[in-house]
Short mmCIF file of C-alpha atoms in Angstrom, two decimals:
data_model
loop_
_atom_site.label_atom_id
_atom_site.label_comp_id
_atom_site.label_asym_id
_atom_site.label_seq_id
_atom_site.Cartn_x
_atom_site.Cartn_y
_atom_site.Cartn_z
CA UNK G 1107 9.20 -101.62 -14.62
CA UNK G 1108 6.20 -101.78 -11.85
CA UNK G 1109 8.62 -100.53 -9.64
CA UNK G 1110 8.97 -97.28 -12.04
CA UNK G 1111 5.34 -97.16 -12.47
CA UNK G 1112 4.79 -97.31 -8.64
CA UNK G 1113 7.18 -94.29 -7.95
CA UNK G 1114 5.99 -92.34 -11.15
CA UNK G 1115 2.52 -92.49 -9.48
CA UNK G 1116 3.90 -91.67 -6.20
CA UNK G 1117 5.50 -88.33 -7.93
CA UNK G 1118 1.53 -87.52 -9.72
CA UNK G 1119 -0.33 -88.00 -6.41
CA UNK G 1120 1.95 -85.93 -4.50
CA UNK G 1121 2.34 -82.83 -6.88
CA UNK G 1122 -1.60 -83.75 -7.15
CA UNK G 1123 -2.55 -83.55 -3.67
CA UNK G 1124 0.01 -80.46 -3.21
CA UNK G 1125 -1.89 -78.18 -4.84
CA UNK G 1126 -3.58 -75.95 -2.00
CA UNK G 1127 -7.29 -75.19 -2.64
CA UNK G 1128 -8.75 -72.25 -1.23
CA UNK G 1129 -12.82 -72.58 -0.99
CA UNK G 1130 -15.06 -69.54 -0.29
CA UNK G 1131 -17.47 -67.03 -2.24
CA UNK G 1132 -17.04 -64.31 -4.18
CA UNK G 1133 -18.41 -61.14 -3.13
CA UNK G 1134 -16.44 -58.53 -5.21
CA UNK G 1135 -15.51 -57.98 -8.31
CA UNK G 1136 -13.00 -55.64 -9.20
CA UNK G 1137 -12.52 -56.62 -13.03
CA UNK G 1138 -11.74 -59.59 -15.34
CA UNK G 1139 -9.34 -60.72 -13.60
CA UNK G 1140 -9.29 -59.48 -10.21
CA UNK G 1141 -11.94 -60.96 -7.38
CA UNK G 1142 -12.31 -60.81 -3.87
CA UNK G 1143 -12.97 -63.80 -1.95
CA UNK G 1144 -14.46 -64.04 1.72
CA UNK G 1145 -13.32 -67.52 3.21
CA UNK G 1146 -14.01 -69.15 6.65
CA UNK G 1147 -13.56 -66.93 9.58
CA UNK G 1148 -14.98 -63.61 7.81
CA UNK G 1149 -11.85 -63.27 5.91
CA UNK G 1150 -11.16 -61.56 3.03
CA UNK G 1151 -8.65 -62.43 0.35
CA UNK G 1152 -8.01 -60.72 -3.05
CA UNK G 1153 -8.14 -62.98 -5.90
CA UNK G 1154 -5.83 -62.75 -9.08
CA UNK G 1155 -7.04 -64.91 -11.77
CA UNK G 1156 -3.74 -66.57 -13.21
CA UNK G 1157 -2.24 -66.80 -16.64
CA UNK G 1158 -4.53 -64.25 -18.03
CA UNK G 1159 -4.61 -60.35 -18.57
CA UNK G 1160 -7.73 -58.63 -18.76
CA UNK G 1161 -8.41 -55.21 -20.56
CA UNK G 1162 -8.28 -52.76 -18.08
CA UNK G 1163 -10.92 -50.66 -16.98
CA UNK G 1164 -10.82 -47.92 -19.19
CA UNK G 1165 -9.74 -50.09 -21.99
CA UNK G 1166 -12.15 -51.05 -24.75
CA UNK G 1167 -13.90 -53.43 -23.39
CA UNK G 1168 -12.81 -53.46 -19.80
CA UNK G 1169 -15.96 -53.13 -17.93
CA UNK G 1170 -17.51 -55.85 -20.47
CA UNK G 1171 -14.68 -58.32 -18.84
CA UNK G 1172 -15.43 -57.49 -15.70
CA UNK G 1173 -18.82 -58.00 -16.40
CA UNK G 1174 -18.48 -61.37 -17.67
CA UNK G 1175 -16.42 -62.70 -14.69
CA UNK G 1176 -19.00 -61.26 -12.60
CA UNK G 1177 -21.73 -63.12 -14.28
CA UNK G 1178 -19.89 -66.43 -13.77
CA UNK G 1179 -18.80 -65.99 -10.33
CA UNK G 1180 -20.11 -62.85 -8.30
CA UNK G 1181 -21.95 -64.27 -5.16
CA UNK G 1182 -21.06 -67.99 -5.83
CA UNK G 1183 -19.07 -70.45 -3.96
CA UNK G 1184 -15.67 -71.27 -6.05
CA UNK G 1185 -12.40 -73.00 -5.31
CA UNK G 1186 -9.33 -71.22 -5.91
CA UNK G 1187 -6.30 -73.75 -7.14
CA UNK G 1188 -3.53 -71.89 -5.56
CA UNK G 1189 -0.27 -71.16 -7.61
CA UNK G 1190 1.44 -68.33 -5.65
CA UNK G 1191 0.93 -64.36 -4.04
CA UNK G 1192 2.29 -61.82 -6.02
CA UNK G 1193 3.96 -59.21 -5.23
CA UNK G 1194 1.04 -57.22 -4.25
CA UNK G 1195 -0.27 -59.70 -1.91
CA UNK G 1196 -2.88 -61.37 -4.13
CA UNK G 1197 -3.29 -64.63 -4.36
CA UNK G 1198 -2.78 -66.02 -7.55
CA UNK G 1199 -4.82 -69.09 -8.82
CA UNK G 1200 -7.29 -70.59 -11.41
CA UNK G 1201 -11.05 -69.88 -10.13
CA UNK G 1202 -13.49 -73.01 -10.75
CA UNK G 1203 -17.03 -72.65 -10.14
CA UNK G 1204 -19.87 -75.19 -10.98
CA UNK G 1205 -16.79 -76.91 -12.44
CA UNK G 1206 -15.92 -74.81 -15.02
CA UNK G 1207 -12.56 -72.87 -15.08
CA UNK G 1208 -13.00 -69.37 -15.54
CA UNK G 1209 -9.79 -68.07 -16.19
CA UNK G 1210 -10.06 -70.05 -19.23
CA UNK G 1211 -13.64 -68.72 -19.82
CA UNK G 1212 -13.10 -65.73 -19.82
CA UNK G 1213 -9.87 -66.48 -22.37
CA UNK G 1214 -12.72 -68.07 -24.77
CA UNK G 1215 -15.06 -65.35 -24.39
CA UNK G 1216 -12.47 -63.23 -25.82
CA UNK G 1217 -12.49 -61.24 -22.48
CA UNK G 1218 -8.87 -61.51 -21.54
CA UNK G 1219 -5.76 -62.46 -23.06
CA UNK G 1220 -3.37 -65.47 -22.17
CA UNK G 1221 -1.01 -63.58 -20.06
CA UNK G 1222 2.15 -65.50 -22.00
CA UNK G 1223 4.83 -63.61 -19.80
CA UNK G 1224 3.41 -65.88 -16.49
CA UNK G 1225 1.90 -68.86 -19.02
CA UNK G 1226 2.47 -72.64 -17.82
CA UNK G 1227 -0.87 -73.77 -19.60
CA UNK G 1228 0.39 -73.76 -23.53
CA UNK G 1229 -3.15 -74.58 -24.55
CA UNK G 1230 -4.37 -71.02 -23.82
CA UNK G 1231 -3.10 -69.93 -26.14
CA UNK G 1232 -5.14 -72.05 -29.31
CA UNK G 1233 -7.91 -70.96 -26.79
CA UNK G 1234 -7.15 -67.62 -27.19
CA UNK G 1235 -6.80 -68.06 -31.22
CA UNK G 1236 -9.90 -69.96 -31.43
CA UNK G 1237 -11.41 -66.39 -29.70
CA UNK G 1238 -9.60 -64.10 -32.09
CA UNK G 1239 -10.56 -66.59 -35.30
CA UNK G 1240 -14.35 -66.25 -33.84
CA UNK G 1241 -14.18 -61.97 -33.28
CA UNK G 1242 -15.45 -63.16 -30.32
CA UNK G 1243 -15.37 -60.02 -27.54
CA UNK G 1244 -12.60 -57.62 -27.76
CA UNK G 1245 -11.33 -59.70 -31.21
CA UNK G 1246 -14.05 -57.85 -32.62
CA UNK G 1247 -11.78 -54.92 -32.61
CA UNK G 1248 -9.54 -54.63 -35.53
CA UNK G 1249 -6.37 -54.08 -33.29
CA UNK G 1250 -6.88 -54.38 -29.75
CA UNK G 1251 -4.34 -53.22 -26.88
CA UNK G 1252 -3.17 -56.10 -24.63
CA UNK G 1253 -3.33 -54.38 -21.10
CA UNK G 1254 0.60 -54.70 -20.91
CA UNK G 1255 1.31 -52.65 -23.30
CA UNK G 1256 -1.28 -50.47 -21.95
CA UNK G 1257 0.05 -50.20 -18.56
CA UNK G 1258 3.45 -49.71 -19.79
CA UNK G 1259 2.09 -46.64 -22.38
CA UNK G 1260 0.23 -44.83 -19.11
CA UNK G 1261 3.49 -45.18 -16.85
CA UNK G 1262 5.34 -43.72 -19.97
CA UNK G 1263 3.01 -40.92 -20.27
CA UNK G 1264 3.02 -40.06 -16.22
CA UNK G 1265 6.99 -39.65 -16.00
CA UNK G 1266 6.96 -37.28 -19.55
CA UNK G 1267 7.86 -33.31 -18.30
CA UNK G 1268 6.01 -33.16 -21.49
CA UNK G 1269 2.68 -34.72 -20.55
CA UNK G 1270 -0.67 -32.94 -20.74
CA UNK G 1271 -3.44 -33.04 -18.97
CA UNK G 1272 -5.97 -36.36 -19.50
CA UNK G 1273 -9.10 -35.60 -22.15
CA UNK G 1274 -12.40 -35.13 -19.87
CA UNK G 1275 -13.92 -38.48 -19.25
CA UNK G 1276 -17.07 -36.98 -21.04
CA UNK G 1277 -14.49 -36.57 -24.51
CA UNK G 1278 -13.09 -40.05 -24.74
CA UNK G 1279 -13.60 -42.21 -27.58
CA UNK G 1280 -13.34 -45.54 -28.07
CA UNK G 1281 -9.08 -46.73 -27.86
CA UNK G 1282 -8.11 -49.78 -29.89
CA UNK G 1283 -8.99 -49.12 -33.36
CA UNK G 1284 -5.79 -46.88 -34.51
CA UNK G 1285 -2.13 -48.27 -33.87
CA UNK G 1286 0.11 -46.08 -36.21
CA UNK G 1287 0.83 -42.11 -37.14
CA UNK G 1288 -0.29 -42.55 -40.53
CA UNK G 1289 -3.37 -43.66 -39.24
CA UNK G 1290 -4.51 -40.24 -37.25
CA UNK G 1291 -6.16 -37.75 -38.78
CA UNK G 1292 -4.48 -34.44 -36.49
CA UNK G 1293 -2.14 -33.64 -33.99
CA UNK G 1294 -5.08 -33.33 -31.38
CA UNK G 1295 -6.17 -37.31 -32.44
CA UNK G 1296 -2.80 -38.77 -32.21
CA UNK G 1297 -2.45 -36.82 -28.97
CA UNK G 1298 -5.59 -38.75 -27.42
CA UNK G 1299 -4.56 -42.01 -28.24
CA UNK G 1300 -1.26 -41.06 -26.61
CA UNK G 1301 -2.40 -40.01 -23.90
CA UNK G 1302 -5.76 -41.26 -23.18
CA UNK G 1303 -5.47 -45.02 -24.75
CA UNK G 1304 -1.39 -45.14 -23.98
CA UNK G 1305 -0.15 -46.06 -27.69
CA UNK G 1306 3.42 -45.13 -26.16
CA UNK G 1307 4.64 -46.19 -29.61
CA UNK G 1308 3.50 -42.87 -30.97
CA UNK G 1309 6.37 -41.19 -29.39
CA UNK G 1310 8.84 -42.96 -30.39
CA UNK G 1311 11.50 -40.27 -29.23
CA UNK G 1312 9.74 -39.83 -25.18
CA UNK G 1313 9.52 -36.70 -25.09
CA UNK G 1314 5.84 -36.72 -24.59
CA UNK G 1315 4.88 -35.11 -27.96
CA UNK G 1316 3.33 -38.22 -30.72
CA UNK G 1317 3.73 -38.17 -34.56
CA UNK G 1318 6.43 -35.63 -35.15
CA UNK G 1319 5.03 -35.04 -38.51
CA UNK G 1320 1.77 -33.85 -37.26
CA UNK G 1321 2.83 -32.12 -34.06
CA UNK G 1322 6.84 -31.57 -34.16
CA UNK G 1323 5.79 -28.11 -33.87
CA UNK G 1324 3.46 -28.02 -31.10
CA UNK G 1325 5.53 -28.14 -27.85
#
């Protein structure tokens, strides 16, 4: 049995002490999830906080996420756990500053998602109930877009023959709160969340044109 014990702690110091740990401070945010970190030797390195998603920018609350990762970490010295680079050369990690973990922050604040498609951490996600239970942040929307489906909705929209040119900036409205065709009011409402908040299940035939009923004849 000690002998066991001896090579079980073996195993826990090594995976322990394996863990690389990058050190530096943060001098740009990009948004909740997404830092840039300036190490020894003037270096820069792009930060991507792991296990989490983040509304993106022109989400409903995207630029209150980045705003709250800013306010934790934006000209502070962190330590980055390491867990790998993706395939856009970030490095992926958890970010801890003053000893806090704010990928996990930023989970509770209701300011990102638990990103359950790259999850290891299965307590995120009561951390991310706990959140939606509370309304905290973007839970205080009735039915808010996870920034997957988002991203997947705007790549939808950009290979449609049928798309139409993006609402002006000055005309957009706040995505998130309608889901479904029985929901929108007009053809010219269900065409904005199609296009501008990329609710690609609207067009549930890709041909670029949402909610048949309201605007099968509008080509």
């Amino acid at each position: 049995m000690p002998k066991i014990i001896l090579i079980s702690f073996f195993i826990f110091s090594f995976s322990v002490s394996a863990t690389e740990v990058i050190e530096g401070r943060v001098v740009g945010v990009h948004d909740g999830d997404t830092v840039t970190l300036l190490i020894a030797g003037n270096q820069q390195l792009k930060i991507r906080l792991a296990q989490i998603d983040a509304p993106e920018l022109d989400q409903a609350f995207g630029q209150k996420s980045k705003q709250s990762l800013s306010d934790m970490v934006f000209n502070k010295a962190i330590k980055v756990e390491k867990e790998t680079v993706d395939k856009y050369g970030r490095t992926v990690g958890t970010l801890i500053v003053d000893g806090m973990d704010a990928n996990r922050e930023q989970v509770k604040r209701g300011m990102a998602w638990a990103y359950k498609q790259y999850l290891h951490d299965q307590s995120l996600l009561q951390v991310e109930e706990d959140a939606r239970q509370a309304k905290a942040g973007l839970w205080s929307e009735p039915n808010p877009m996870p920034p997957w489906e988002y991203r997947h909705g705007k790549k939808t929209i950009a290979k449609s023959p049928h798309a139409e040119p993006a609402v002006p900036a000055q005309q957009k409205e706040t995505c998130g709160s309608k889901q479904y065709c029985k929901e929108m009011a007009s053809c010219e409402e269900a065409k904005f969340y199609l296009m501008q908040c990329g609710l690609s299940r609207l067009d549930g035939d890709g041909d670029g044109v949402p909610c048949e009923k309201l605007c099968g004849h509008v080509r």
